[in-house]
Tab-separated table of C-alpha atoms and ligand atoms in Angstrom:
chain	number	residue	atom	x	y	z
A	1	UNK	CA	0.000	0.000	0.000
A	2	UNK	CA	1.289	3.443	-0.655
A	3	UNK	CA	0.444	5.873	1.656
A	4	UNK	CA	0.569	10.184	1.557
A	5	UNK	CA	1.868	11.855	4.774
A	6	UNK	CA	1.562	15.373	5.215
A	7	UNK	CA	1.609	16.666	8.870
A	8	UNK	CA	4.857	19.083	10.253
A	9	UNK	CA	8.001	16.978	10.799
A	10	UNK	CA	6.382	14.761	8.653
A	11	UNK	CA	10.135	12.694	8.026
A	12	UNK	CA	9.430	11.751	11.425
A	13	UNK	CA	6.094	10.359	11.170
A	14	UNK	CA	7.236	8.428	8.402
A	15	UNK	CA	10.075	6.605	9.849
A	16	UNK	CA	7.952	5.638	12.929
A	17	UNK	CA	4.863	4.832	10.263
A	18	UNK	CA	7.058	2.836	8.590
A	19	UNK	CA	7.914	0.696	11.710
A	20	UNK	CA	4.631	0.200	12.135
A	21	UNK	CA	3.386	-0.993	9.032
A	22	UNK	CA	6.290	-2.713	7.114
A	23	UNK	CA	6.161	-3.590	3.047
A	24	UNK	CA	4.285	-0.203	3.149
A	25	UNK	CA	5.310	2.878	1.051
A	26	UNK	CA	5.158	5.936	2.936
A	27	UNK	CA	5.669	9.394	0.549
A	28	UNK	CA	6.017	12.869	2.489
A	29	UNK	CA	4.104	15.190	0.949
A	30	UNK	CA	7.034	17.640	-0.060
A	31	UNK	CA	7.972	14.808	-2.522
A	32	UNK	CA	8.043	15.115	-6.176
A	33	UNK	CA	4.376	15.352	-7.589
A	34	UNK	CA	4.719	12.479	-9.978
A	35	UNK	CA	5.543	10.289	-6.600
A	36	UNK	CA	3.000	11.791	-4.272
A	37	UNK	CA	0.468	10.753	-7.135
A	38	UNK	CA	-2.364	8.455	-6.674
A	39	UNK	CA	-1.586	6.778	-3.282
A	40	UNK	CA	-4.163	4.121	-1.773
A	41	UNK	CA	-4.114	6.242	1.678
A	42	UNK	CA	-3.605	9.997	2.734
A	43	UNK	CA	-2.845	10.699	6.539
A	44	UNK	CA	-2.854	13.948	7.302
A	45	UNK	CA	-3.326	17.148	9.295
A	46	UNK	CA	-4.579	19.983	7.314
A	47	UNK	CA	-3.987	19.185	4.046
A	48	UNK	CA	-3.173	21.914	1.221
A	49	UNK	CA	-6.631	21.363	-1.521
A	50	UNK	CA	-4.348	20.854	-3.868
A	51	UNK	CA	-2.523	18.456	-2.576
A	52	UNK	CA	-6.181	16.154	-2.575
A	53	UNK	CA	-6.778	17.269	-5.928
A	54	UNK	CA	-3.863	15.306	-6.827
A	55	UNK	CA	-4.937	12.270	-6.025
A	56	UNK	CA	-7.832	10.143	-8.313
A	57	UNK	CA	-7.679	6.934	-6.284
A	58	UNK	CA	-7.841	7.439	-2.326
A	59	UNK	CA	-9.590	4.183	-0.515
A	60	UNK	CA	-9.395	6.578	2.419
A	61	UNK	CA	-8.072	9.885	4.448
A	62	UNK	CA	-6.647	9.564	8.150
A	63	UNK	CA	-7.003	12.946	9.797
A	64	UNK	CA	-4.294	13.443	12.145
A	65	UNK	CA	-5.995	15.130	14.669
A	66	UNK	CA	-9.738	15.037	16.639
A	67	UNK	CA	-11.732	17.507	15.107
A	68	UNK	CA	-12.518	17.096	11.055
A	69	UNK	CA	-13.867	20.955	10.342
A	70	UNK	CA	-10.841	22.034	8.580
A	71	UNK	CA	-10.526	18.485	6.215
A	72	UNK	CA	-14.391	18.627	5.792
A	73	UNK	CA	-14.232	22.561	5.077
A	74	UNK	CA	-11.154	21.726	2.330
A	75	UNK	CA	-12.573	22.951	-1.252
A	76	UNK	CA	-9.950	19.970	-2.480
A	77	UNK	CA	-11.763	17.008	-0.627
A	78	UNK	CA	-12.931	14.249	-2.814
A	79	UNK	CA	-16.817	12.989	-2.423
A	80	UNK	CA	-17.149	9.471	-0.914
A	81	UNK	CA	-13.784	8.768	0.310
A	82	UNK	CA	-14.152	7.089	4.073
A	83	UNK	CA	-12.409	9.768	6.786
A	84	UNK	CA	-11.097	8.464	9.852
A	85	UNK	CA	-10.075	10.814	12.703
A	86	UNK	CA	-8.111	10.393	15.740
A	87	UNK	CA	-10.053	9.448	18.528
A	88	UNK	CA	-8.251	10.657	21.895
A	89	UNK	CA	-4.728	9.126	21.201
A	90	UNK	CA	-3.389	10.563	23.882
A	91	UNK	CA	-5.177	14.290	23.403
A	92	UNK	CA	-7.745	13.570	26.398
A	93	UNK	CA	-5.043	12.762	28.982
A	94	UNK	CA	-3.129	16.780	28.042
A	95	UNK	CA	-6.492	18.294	27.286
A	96	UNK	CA	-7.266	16.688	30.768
A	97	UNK	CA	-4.663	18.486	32.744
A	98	UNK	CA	-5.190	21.697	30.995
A	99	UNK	CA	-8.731	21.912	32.094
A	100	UNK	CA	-7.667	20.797	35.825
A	101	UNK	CA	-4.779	23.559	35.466
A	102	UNK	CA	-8.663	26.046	34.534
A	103	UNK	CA	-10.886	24.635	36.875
A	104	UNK	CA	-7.891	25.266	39.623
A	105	UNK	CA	-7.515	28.693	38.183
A	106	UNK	CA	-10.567	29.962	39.369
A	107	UNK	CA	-11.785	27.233	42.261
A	108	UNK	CA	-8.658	28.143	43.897
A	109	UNK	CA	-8.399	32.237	43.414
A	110	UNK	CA	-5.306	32.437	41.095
A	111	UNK	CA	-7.142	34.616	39.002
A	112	UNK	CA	-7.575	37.057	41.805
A	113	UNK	CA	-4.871	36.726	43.871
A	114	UNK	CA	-2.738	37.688	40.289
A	115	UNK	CA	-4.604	40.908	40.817
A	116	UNK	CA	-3.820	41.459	44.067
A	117	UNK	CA	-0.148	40.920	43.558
A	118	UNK	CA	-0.049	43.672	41.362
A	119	UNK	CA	-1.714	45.832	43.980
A	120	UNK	CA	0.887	44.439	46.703
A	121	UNK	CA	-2.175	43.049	48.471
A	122	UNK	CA	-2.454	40.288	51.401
A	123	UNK	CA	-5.714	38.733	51.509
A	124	UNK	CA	-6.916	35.436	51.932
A	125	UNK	CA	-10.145	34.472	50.484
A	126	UNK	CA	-11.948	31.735	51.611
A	127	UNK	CA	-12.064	28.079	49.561
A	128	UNK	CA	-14.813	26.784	48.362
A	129	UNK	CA	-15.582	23.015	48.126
A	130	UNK	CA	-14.542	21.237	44.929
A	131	UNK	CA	-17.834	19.564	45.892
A	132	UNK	CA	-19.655	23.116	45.293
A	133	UNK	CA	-18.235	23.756	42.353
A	134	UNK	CA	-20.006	21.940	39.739
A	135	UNK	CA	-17.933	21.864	36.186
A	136	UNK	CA	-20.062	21.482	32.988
A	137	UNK	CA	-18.471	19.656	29.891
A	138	UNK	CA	-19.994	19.984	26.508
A	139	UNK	CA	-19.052	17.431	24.226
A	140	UNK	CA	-19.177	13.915	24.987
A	141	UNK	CA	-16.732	12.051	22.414
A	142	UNK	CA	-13.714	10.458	23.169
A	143	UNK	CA	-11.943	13.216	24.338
A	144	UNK	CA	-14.622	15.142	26.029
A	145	UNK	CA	-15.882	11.944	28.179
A	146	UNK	CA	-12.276	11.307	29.276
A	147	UNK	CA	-11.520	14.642	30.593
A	148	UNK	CA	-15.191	14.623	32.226
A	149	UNK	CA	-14.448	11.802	34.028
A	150	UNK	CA	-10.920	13.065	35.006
A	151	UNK	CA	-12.428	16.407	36.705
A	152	UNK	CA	-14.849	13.964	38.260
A	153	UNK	CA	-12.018	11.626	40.174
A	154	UNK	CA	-10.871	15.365	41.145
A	155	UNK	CA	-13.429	15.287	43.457
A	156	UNK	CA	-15.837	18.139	41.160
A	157	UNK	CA	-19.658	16.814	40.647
A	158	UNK	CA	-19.717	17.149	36.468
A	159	UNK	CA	-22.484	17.581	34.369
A	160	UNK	CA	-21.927	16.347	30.760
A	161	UNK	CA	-23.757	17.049	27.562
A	162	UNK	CA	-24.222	15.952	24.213
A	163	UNK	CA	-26.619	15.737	21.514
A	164	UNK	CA	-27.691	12.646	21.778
A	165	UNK	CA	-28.171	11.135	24.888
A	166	UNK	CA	-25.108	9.148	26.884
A	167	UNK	CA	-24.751	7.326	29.993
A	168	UNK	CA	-21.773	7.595	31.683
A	169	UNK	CA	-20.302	6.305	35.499
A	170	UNK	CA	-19.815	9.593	37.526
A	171	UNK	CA	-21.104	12.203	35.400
A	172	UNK	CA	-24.347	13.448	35.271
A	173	UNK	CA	-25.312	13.364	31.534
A	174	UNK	CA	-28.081	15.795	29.626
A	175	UNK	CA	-29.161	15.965	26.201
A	176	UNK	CA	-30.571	18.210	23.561
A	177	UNK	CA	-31.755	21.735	24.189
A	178	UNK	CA	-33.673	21.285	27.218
A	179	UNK	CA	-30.743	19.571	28.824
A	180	UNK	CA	-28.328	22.498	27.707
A	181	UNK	CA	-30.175	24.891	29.244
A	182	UNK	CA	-30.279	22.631	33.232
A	183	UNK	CA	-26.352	22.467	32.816
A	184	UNK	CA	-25.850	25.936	31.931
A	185	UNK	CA	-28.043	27.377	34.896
A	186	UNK	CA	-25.758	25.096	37.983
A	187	UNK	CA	-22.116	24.724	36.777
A	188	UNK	CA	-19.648	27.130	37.463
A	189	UNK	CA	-16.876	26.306	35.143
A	190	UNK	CA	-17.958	25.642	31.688
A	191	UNK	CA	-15.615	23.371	29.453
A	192	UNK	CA	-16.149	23.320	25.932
A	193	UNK	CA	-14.846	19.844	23.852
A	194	UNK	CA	-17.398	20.042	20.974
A	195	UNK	CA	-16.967	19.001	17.831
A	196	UNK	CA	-17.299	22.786	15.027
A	197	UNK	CA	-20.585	21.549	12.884
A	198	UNK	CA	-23.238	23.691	12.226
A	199	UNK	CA	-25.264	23.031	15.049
A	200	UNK	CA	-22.398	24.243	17.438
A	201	UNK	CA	-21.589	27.147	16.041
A	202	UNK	CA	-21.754	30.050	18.570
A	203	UNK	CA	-23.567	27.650	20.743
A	204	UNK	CA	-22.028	30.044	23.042
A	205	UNK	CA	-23.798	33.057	22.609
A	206	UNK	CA	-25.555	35.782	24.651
A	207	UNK	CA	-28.688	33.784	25.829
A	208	UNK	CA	-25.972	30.884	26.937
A	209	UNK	CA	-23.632	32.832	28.431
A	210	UNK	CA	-26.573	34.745	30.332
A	211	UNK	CA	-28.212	31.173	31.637
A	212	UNK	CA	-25.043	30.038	33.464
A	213	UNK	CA	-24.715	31.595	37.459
A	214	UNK	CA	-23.309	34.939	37.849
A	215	UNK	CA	-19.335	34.622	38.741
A	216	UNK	CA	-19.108	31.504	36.471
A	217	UNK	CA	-16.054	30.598	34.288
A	218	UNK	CA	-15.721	29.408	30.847
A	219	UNK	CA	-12.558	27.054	29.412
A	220	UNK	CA	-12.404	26.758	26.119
A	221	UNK	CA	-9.707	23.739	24.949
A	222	UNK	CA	-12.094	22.659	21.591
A	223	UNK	CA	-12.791	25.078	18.753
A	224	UNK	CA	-12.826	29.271	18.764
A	225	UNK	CA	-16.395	28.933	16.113
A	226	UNK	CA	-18.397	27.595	19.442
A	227	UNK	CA	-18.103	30.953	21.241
A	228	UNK	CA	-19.800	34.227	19.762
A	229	UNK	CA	-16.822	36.663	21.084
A	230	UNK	CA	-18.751	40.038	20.934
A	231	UNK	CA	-21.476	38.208	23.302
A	232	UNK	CA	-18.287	36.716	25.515
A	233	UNK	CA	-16.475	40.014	25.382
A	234	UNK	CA	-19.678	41.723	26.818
A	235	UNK	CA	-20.358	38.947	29.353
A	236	UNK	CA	-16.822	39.257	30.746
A	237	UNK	CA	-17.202	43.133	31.076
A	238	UNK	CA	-14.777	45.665	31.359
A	239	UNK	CA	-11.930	46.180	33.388
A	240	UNK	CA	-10.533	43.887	36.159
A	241	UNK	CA	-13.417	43.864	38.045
A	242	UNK	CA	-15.408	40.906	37.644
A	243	UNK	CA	-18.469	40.792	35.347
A	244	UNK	CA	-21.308	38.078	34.816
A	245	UNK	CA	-18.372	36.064	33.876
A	246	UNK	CA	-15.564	35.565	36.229
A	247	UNK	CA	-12.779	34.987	33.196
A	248	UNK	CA	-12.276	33.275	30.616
A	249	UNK	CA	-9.116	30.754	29.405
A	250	UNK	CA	-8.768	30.007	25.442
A	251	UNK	CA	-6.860	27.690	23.679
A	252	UNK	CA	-8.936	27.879	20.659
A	253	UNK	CA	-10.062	30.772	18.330
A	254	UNK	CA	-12.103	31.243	14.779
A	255	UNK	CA	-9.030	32.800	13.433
A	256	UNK	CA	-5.523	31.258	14.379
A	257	UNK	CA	-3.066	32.903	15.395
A	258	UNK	CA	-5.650	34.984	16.708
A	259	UNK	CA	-5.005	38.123	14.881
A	260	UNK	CA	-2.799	40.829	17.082
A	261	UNK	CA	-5.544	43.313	16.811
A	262	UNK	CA	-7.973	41.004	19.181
A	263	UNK	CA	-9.401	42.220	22.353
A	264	UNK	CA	-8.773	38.876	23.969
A	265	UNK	CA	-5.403	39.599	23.807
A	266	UNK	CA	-5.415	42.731	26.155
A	267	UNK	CA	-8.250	41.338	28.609
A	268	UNK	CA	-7.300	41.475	32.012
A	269	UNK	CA	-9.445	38.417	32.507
A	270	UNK	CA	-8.752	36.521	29.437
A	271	UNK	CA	-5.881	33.754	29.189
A	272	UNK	CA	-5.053	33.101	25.982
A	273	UNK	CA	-2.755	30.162	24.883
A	274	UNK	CA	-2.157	29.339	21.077
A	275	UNK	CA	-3.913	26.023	20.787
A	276	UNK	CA	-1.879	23.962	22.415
A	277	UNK	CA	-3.532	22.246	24.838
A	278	UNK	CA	-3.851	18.860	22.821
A	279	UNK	CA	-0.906	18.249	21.165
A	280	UNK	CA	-0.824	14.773	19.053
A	281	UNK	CA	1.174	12.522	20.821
A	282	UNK	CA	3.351	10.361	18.242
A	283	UNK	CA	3.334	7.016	19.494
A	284	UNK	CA	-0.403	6.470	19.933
A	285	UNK	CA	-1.061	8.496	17.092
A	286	UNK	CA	1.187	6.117	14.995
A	287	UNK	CA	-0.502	2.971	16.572
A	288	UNK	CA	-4.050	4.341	15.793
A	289	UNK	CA	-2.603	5.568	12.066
A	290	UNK	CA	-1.693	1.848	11.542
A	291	UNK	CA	-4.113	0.064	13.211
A	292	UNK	CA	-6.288	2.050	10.532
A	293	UNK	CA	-4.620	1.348	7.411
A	294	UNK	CA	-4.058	-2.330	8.063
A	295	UNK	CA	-8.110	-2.850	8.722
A	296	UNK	CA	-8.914	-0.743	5.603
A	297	UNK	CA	-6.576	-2.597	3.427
A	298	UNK	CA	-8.273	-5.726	4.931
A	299	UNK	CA	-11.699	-5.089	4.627
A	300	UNK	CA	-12.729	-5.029	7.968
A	301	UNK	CA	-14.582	-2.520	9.332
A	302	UNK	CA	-13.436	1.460	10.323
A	303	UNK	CA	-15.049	3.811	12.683
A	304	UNK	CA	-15.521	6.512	9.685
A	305	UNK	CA	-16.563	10.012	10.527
A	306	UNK	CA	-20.364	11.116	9.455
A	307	UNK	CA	-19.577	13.921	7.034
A	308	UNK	CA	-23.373	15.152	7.491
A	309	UNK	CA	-22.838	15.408	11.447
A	310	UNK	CA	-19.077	17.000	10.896
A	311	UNK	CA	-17.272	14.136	13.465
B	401	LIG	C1	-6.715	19.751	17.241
B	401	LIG	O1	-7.289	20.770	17.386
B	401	LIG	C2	-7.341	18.524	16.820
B	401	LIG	O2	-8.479	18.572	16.344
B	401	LIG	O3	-6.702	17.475	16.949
């Protein structure tokens, strides 16, 4: 089988592919055209459109990373070739500790005790309860349901949701819009892990932001096209003194780099880290890459992403 790698340090991938999955031919994608040309497999992380153009006879696409917006978004992607994306690989355990490293943030004053620092001032505030402080998580798939139930060994009750309805040990799961709108009005750190489809798009708006308790926070580790900012920028107010919403922390934004002339940038209550808190890890990246490719070339079946839902 030949197969089409294009990802950054993609000589690296290869060799370890190659490990993996020997008698296979594994072209980088800075290769000649005539030998990137019509490979049986493309794994990759935001491909260039021409770059699928190229190719006239894929049997499938790995997407080297959890969410699929940008592949299904590519103008270049060919109709009715199976996608399959990485499902946690090792993203859930990081995204995890980032959104412990949030949840601390505010549970534990950090946010305001920064402040204070600046204004050379001693004073204690009082902790509450990591069994007061109720975390929501929106998003339910592999990565989301791992870092719920993470927060929840924390000690945090956690209310999940997702569009369809789940059942999950030690989270309290909701569903649809109704169920939205009960985890929105008791959580006090909202963590966002959904997928960028249609439906999610500025999920996060005014009414949402407005339903959840006055003082609560919002952690944002999934995709910037969830939040609407204008409606987040109002919510968190001006100023360091605290609005509706306590802060916010983003790792994800509808334009990246998030363009210098951005107000998040500047906001005394904004933390702003360039998507980085779910790095792919290699080696289960490269297990799940091959584990792939062998069942495809074998028939058997794939877990293939739903185009129509957008994961
Ligand atoms: C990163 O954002 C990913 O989708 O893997």
């Amino acid at each position: 089988m030949r197969v089409l790698l294009h990802i950054d340090d993609a000589e690296t991938w290869r060799d370890a592919l190659a490990e993996r999955l020997p008698g296979a031919e594994i072209i980088t994608s800075d290769a000649p055209a005539e030998a990137r040309r019509d490979v049986d497999y493309l794994a990759a992380w935001k491909p260039p459109a021409e770059l699928l153009r190229e190719q006239t006879r894929l049997k499938g696409i790995v997407n080297l990373g959890a969410g699929v917006d940008a592949l299904l978004g590519n103008p270049g992607l060919p109709e009715g070739v199976p996608i399959v994306k990485l499902r946690d690989a090792g993203m859930a355990e990081l995204i995890g500790d980032y959104v412990r490293y949030g949840i601390l943030h505010f549970q534990r004053d950090f946010d305001r005790y920064r402040r204070q620092q600046a204004h050379r001032a001693w004073r204690e505030h009082a902790v509450t309860d990591k069994r007061d402080w109720p975390v929501g998580v929106l998003g339910l798939g592999a990565i989301g349901a791992r870092v719920a139930a993470t927060i929840a060994a924390d000690g945090f009750p956690v209310h999940g949701w997702s569009r369809s309805p789940k059942s999950l040990d030690t989270i309290s799961c909701h569903h649809g819009d109704a169920g939205l709108d009960a985890l929105l009005g008791r959580v006090r750190t909202l963590v966002l892990l959904l997928p960028d489809t249609r439906e999610t798009r500025h999920l996060i708006d005014e009414r949402a932001l407005a339903a959840l308790p006055e003082g609560a926070s919002l952690i944002n580790p999934g995709r910037g096209t969830l939040i609407d900012e204008q409606a987040l920028l109002a919510a968190l107010g001006e100023g360091e003194s605290e609005g509706r919403l306590r802060g916010a922390i983003l790792d994800a934004f509808p334009t990246e780099p998030l363009p210098a002339d951005s107000p998040l940038w500047s906001h005394p209550r904004v933390w702003v880290t360039p998507h980085m808190a779910g790095p792919t890890p290699l080696g289960e990246a490269l297990d799940q890459v091959a584990e792939t490719l062998r069942a495809f070339e074998a028939g058997e079946p794939v877990d293939t992403v739903d185009p129509g839902a957008g994961y």
